[in-house]
CSV table of C-alpha atoms in Angstrom, one decimal:
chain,number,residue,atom,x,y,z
F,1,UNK,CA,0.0,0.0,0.0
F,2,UNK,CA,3.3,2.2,0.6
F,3,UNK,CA,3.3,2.7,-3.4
F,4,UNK,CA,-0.3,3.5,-3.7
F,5,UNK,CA,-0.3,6.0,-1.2
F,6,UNK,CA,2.8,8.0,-2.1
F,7,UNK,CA,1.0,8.1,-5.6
F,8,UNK,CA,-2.5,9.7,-4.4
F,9,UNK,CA,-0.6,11.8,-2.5
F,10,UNK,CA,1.3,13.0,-5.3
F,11,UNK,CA,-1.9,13.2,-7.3
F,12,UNK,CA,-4.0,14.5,-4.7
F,13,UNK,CA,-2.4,18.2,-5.5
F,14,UNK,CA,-4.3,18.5,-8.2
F,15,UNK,CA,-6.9,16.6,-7.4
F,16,UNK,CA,-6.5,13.6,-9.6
F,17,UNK,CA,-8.6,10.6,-9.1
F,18,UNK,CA,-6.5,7.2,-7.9
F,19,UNK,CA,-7.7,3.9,-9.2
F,20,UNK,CA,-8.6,1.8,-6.0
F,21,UNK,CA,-8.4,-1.7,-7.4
F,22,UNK,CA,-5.5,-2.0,-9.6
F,23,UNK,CA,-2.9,-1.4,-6.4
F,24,UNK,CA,0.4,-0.4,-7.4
F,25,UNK,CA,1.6,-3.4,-4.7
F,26,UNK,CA,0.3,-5.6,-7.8
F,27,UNK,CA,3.3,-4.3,-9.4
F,28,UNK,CA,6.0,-6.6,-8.3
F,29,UNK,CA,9.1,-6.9,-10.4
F,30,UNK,CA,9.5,-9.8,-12.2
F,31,UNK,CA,12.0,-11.2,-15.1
F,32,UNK,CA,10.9,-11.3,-18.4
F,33,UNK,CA,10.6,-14.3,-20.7
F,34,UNK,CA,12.8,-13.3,-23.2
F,35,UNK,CA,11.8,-16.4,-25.2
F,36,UNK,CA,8.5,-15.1,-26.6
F,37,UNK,CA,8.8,-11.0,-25.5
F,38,UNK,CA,8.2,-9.2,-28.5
F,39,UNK,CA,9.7,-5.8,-29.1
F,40,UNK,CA,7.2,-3.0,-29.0
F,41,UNK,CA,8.7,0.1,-29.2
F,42,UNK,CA,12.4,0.2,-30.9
F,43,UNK,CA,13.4,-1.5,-34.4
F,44,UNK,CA,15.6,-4.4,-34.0
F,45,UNK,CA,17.1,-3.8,-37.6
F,46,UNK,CA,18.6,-0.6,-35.7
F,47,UNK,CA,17.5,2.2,-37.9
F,48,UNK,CA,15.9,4.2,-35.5
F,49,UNK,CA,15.3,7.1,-37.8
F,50,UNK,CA,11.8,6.6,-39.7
F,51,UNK,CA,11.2,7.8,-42.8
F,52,UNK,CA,8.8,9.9,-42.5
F,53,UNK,CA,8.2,11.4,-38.9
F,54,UNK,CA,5.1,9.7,-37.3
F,55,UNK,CA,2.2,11.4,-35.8
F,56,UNK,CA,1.6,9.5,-33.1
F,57,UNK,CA,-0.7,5.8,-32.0
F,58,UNK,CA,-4.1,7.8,-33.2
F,59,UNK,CA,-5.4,6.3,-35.8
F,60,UNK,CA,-7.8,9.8,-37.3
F,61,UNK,CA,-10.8,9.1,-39.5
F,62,UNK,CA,-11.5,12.5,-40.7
F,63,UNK,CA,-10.6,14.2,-44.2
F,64,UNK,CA,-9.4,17.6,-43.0
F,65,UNK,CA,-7.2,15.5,-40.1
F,66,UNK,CA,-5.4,13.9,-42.8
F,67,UNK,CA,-4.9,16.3,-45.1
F,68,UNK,CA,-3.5,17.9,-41.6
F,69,UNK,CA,-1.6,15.0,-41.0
F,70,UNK,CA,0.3,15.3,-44.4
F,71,UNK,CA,1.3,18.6,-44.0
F,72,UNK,CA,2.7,17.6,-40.5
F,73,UNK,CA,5.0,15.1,-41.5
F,74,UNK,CA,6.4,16.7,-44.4
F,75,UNK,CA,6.5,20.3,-43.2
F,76,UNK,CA,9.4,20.8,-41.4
F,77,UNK,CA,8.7,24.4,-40.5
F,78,UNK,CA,5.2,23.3,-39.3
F,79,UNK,CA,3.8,26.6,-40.5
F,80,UNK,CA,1.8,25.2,-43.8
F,81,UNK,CA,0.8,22.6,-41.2
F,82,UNK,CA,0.0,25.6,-38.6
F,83,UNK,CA,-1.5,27.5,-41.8
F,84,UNK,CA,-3.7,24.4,-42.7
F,85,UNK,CA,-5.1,23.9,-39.3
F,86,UNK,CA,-6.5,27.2,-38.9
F,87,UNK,CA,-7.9,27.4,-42.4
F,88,UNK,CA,-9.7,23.7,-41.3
F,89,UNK,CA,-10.8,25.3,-38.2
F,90,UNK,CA,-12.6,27.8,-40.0
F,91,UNK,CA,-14.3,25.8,-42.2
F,92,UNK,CA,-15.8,24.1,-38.8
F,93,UNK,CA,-16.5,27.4,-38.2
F,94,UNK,CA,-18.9,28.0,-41.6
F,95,UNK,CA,-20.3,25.0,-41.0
F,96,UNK,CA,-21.3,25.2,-37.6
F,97,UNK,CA,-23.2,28.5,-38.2
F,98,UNK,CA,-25.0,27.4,-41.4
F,99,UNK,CA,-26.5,24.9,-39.2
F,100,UNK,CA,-27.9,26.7,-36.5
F,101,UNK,CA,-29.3,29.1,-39.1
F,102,UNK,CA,-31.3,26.5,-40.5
F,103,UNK,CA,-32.1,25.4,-36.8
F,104,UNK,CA,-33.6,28.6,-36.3
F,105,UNK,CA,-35.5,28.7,-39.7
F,106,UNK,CA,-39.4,27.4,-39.3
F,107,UNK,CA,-40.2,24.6,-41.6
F,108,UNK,CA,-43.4,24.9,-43.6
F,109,UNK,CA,-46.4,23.0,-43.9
F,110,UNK,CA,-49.2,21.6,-41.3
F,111,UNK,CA,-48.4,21.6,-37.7
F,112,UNK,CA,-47.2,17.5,-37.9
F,113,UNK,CA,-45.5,17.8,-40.8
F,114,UNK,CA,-43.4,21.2,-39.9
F,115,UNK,CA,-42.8,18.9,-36.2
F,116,UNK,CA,-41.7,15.8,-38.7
F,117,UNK,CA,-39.5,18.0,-40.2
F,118,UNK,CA,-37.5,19.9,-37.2
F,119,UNK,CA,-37.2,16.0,-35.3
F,120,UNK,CA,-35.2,15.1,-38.9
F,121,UNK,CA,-33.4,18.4,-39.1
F,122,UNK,CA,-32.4,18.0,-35.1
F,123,UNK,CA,-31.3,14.5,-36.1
F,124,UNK,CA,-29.2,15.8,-39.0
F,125,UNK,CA,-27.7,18.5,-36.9
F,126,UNK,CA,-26.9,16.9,-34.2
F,127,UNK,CA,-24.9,14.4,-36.4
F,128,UNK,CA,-22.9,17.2,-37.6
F,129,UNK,CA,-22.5,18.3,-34.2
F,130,UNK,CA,-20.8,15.0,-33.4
F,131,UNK,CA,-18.9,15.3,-36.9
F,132,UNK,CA,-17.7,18.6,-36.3
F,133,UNK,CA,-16.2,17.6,-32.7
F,134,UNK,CA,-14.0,14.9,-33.9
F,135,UNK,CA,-13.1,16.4,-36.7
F,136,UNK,CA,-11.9,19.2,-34.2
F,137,UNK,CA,-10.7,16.4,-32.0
F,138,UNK,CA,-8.2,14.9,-34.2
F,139,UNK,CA,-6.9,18.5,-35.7
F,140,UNK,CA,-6.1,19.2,-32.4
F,141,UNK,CA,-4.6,15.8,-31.6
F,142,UNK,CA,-2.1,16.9,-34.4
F,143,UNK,CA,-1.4,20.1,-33.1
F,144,UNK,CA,-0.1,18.2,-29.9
F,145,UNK,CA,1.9,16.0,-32.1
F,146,UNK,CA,3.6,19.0,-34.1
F,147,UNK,CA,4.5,20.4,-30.6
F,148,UNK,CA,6.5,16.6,-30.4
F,149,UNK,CA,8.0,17.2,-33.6
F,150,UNK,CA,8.9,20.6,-32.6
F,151,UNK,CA,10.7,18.9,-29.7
F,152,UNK,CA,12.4,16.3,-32.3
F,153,UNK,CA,10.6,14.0,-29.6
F,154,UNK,CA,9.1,11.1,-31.5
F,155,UNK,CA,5.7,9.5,-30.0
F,156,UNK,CA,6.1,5.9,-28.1
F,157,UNK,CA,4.2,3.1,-31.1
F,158,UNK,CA,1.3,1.6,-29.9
F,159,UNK,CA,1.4,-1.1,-26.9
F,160,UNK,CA,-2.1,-2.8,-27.6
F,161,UNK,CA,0.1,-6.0,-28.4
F,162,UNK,CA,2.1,-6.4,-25.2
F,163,UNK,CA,5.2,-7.9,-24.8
F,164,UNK,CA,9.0,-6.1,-24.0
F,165,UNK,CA,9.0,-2.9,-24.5
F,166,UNK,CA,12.1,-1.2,-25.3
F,167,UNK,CA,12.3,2.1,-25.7
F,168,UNK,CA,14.8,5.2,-27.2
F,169,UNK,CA,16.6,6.9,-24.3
F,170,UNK,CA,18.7,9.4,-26.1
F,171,UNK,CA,19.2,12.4,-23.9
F,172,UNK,CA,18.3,14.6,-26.0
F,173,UNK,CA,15.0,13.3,-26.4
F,174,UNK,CA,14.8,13.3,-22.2
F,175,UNK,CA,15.7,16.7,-22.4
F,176,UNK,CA,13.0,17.9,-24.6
F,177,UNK,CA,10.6,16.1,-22.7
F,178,UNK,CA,11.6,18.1,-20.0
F,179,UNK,CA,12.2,21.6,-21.3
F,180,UNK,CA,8.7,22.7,-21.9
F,181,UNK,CA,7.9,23.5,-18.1
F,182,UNK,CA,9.1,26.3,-15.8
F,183,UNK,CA,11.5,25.4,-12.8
F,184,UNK,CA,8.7,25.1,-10.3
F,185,UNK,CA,6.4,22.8,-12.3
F,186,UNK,CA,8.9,20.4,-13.2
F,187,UNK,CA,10.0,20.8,-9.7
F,188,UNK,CA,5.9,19.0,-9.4
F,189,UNK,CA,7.0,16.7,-12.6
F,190,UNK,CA,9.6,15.1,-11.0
F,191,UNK,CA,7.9,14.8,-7.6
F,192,UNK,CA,4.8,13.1,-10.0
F,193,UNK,CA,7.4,10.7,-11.5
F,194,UNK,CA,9.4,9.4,-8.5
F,195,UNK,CA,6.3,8.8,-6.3
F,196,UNK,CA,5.5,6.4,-9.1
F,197,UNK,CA,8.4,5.2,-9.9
F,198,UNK,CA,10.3,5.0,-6.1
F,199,UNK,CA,12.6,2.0,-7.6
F,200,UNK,CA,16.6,3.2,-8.3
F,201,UNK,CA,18.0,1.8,-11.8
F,202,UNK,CA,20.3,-1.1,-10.9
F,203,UNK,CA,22.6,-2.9,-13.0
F,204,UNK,CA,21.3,-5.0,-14.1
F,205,UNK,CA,17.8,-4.1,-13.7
F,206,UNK,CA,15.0,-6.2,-13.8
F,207,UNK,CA,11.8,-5.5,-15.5
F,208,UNK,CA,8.4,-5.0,-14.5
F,209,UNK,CA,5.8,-7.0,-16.1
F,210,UNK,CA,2.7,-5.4,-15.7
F,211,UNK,CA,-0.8,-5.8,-16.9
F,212,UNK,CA,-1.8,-3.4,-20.4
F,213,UNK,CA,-4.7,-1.6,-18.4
F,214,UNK,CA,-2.1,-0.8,-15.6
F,215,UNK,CA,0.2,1.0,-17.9
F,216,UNK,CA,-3.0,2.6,-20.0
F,217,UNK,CA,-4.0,3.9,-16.4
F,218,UNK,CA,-1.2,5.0,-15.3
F,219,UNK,CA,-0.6,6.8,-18.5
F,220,UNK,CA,-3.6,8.6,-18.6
F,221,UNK,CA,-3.3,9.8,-14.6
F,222,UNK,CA,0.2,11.3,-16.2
F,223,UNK,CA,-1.8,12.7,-19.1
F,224,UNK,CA,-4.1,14.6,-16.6
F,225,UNK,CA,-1.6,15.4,-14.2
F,226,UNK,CA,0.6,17.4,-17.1
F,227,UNK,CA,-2.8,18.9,-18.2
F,228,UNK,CA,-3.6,20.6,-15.1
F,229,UNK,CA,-0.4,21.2,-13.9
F,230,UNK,CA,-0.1,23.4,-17.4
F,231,UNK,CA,-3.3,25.1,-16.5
F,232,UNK,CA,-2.4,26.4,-13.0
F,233,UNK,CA,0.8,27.3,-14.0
F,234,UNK,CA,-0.3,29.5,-16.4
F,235,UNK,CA,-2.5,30.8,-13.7
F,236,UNK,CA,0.2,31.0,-11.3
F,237,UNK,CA,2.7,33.1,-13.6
F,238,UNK,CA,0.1,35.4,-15.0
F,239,UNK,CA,-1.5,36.2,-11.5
F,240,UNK,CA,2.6,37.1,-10.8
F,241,UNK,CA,3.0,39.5,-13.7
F,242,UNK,CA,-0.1,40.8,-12.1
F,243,UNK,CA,1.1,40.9,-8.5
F,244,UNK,CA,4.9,41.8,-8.7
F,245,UNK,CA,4.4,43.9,-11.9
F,246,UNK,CA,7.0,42.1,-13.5
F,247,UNK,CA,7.1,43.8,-17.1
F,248,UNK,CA,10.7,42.0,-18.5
F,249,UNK,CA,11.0,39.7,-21.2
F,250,UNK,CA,12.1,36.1,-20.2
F,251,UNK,CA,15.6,35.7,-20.8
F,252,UNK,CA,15.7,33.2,-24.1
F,253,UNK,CA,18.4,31.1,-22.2
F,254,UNK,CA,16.1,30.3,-19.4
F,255,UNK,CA,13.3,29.9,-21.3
F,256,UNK,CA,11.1,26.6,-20.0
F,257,UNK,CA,10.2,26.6,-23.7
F,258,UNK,CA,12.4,24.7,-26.0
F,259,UNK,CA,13.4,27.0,-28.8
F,260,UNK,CA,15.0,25.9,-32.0
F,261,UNK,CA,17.0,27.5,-34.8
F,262,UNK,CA,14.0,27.3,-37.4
F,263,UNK,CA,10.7,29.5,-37.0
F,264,UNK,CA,7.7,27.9,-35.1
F,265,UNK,CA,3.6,28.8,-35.0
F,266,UNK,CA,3.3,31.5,-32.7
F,267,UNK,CA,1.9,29.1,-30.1
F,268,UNK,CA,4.8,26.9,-29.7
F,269,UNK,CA,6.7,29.4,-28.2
F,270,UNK,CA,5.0,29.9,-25.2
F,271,UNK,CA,8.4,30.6,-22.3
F,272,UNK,CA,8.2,31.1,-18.6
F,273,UNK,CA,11.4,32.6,-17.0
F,274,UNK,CA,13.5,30.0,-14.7
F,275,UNK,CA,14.0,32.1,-12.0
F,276,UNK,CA,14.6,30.9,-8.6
F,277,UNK,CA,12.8,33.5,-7.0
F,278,UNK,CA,9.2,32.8,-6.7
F,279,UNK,CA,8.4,35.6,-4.0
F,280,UNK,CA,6.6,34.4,-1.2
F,281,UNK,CA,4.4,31.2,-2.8
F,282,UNK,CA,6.0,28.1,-4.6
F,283,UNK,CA,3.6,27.2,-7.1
F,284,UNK,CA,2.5,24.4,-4.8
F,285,UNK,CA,1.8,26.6,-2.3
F,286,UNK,CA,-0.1,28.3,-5.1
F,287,UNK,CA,-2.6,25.2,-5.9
F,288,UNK,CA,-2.7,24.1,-2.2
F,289,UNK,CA,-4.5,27.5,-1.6
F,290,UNK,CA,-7.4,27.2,-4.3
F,291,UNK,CA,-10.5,27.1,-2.9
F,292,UNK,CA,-13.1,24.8,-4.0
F,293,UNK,CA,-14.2,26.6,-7.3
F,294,UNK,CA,-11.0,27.3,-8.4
F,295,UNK,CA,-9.9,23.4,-8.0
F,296,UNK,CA,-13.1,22.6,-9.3
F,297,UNK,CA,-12.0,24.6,-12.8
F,298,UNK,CA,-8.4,23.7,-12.3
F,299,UNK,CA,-9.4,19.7,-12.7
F,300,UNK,CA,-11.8,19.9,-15.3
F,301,UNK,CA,-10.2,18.9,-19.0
F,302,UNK,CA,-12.0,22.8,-20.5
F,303,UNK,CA,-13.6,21.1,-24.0
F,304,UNK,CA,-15.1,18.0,-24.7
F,305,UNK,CA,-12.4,18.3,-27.7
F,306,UNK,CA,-9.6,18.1,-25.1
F,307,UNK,CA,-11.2,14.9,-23.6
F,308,UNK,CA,-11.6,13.6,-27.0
F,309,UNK,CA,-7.8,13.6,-27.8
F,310,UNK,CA,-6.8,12.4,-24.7
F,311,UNK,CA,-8.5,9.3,-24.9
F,312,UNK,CA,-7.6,8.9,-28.8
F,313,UNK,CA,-4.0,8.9,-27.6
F,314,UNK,CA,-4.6,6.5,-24.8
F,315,UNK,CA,-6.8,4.1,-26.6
F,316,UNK,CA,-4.4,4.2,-29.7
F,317,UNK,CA,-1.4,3.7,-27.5
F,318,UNK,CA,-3.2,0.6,-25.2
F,319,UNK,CA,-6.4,-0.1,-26.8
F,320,UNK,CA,-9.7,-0.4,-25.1
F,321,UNK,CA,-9.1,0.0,-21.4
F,322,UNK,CA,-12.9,-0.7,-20.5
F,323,UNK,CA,-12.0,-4.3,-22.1
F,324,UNK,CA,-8.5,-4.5,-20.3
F,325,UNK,CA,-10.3,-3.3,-17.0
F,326,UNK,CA,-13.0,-5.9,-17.6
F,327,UNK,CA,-10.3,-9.1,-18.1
F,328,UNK,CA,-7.8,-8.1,-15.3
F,329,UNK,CA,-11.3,-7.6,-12.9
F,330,UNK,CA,-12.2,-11.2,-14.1
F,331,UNK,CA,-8.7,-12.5,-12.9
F,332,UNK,CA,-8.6,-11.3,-9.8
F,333,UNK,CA,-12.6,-12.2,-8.9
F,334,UNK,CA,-12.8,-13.9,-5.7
F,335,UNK,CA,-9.7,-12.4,-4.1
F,336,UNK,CA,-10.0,-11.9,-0.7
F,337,UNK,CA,-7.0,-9.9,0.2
F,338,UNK,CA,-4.4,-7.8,-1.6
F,339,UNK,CA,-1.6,-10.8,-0.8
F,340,UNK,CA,-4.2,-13.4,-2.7
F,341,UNK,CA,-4.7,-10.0,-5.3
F,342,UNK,CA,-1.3,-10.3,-6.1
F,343,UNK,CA,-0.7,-13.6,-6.3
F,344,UNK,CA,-3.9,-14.0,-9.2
F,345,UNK,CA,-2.8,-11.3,-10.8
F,346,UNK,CA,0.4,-13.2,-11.3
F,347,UNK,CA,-0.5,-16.2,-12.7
F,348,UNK,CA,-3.3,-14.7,-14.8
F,349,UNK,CA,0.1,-12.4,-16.5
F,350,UNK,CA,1.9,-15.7,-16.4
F,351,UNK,CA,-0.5,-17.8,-18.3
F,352,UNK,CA,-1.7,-15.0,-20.8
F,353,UNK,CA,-4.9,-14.5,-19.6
F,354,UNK,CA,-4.2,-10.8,-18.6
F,355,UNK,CA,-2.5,-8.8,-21.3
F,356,UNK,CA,0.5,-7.3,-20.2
F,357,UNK,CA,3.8,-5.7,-20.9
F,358,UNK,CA,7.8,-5.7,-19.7
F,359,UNK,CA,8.7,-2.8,-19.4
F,360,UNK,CA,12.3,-1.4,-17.1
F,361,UNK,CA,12.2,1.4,-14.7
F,362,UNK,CA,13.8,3.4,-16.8
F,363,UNK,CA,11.6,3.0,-19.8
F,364,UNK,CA,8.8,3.2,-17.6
F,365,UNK,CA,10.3,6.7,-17.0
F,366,UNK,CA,9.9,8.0,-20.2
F,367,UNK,CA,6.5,6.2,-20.6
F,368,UNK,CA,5.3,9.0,-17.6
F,369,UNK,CA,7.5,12.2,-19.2
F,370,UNK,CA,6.2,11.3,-22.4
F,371,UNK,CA,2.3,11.2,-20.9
F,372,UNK,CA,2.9,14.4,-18.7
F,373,UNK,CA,4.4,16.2,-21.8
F,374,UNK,CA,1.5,15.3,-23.7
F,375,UNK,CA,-1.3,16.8,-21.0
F,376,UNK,CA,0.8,19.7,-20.9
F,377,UNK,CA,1.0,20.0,-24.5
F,378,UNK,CA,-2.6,19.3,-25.0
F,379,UNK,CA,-3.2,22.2,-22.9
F,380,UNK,CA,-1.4,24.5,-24.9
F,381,UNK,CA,-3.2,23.1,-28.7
F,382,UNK,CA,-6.5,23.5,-26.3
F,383,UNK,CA,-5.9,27.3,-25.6
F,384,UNK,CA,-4.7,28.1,-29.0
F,385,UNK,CA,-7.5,26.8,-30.7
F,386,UNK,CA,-10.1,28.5,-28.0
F,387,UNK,CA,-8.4,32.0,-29.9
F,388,UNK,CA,-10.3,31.4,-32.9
F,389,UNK,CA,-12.6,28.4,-32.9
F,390,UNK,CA,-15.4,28.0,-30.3
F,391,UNK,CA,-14.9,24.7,-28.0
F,392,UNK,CA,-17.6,22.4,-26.5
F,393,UNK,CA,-17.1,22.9,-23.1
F,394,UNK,CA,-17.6,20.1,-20.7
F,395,UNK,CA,-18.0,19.7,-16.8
F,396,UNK,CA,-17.4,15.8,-17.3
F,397,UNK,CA,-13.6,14.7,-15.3
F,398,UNK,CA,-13.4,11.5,-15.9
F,399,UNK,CA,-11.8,9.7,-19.1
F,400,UNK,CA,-14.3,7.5,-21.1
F,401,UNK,CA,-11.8,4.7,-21.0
């Protein structure tokens, strides 16, 4: 339970919500068969340079997201990308207003045929409705993805298959994953990732075999963690500008904002200085002082477009988590106690019954940077795309997952 707790406390800061059943004590380190561990997430051929940049485990369904998608992975500048996006968003825009005008618009006729006709036109628009918000959905999944390809970060391929995962450590890829917060929040980022992950790298290092809708969960908590953490840091810097009257440009060298030698969307280059001097609240002081309204905005995901592309990257990363949750529940029926909990879960992973993956404590590390980069990130596309394009707002917290 030591494991459990250090993670809700962790996650209580922001309010996230800790699964109760799947106990980080069923997490025990094992060895790996080797024998039939298939490799999920690096190319044994070693070519690790694709060639074409890849735009993440989404699979997207829409016209304009493709045509999006093709621009993203052959633009390096990402501004016909950025250029394309916006014009899409637009076009949502047109359409979106076209139909409430004909919403609005009486039919003719007698009284049940004019009521036949509105239940048909409320049909047909709310089916646009839906339309429109995935097609907004996956745009803005891709904007998330360019910031990765502004990072020269590549996504992690999809998991749904199990097996070893092995995954690229370059530094430089660590360091982007890193760069995009200010010195307090990935202060909070690091305090996230070692309450999860407590266990020190040894040489050599067993890995953890754990069940596929462990690692889905765990990736999605990351998700929302680096989501809100964005969102009250933003608060937390602007209500300083406000309260110290701080009117200097952040120094480029101590930018939390990756910047590169070539041009980048206006968006992208979002910077908070790196100061050390916070005055007198740390931005965890900060969010420990919200009161109840504030949390309550602080833990909601803003659009139902935001909770749309979070769950596209964790489904398309994992696959259906309802259906993992169902078949590791079904394992462990009948347990009595956390020691006999264990101890199913085990031999269900053993015998295949459970899907599941290896995974070491180091790639496990960049399994939660790469999750919390993407919450923060998604924040960012979110707010961007609120400039110009209006959002479905939601009050719903949980994933549908």
């Amino acid at each position: 339970m030591a494991r459990q707790a250090a993670l809700a406390a962790c996650l209580v800061l922001l309010g996230l919500k800790c699964w109760s059943f799947a106990s980080w004590q069923l997490l025990r380190p094992v060895l790996c068969n080797r024998g039939d561990a298939r490799l999920r997430a690096a190319d044994e051929k070693g070519d690790a340079t694709p060639a074409v940049w890849s735009p993440g485990p989404a699979k997207l369904a829409t016209r304009p997201a493709k045509r999006a998608m093709k621009h993203l992975q052959y633009d390096p500048l990402l501004v016909l990308f950025d250029q394309t996006v916006k014009e899409e968003f637009k076009h949502l825009s047109s359409q979106r207003a076209k139909s409430e005008a004909r919403a609005r618009s009486s039919p003719p006729g007698a009284i049940g045929e004019a009521f036949g006709l509105a239940t048909l036109r409320n049909r047909i628009s709310e089916i646009k409705r839906k339309e429109r918000l995935k097609t907004a959905s996956e745009l803005m999944y891709l904007m998330v993805a360019s910031m990765f390809k502004y990072l020269e970060v590549p996504f992690i391929p999809a998991l749904k298959s199990g097996g070893l995962v092995r995954l690229d450590m370059d530094g430089e890829q660590l360091r982007g994953l890193t760069e995009i917060y200010s010195m307090e929040a990935l202060e909070l980022v690091r305090d996230h990732l070692f309450n999860i992950v407590k266990e020190e790298a040894r040489t050599p290092a067993p890995a953890l075999r754990i069940a596929l809708y462990q690692a889905g969960q765990v990736y999605a908590m990351s998700a929302l963690f680096g989501y809100y953490l964005r969102r009250a840091d933003v608060r937390y810097q602007l209500d300083k500008l406000v309260s110290y009257d701080v009117q200097e440009e952040p120094d480029p060298d101590e930018s939390g904002r990756k910047r590169h030698r070539r041009p980048v969307p206006r968006w992208m280059e979002l910077a908070w200085a790196q100061s050390e001097t916070r005055g007198d609240m740390s931005l965890k002081d900060y969010i420990q002082n919200f009161g109840p309204e504030e949390l309550r905005q602080i833990r909601s995901l803003a659009s139902a477009e935001a909770q749309a592309v979070m769950e596209l990257q964790v489904s398309g990363l994992f696959g259906n988590l309802r259906v993992l949750k169902s078949r590791l529940l079904e394992a462990l029926e009948g347990a009595e106690n956390e020691q006999e909990a264990t101890e199913r879960l085990q031999q269900a992973l053993a015998e295949g019954k459970v899907k599941s993956i290896s995974i070491s404590y180091d790639n496990l590390r960049r399994l939660i940077l790469e999750a919390v980069a993407f919450g923060s990130a998604l924040f960012d596309a979110e707010r961007e795309v609120d400039s110009f394009y209006e959002l479905t707002p939601t009050d719903r917290r949980d994933l549908d997952l």
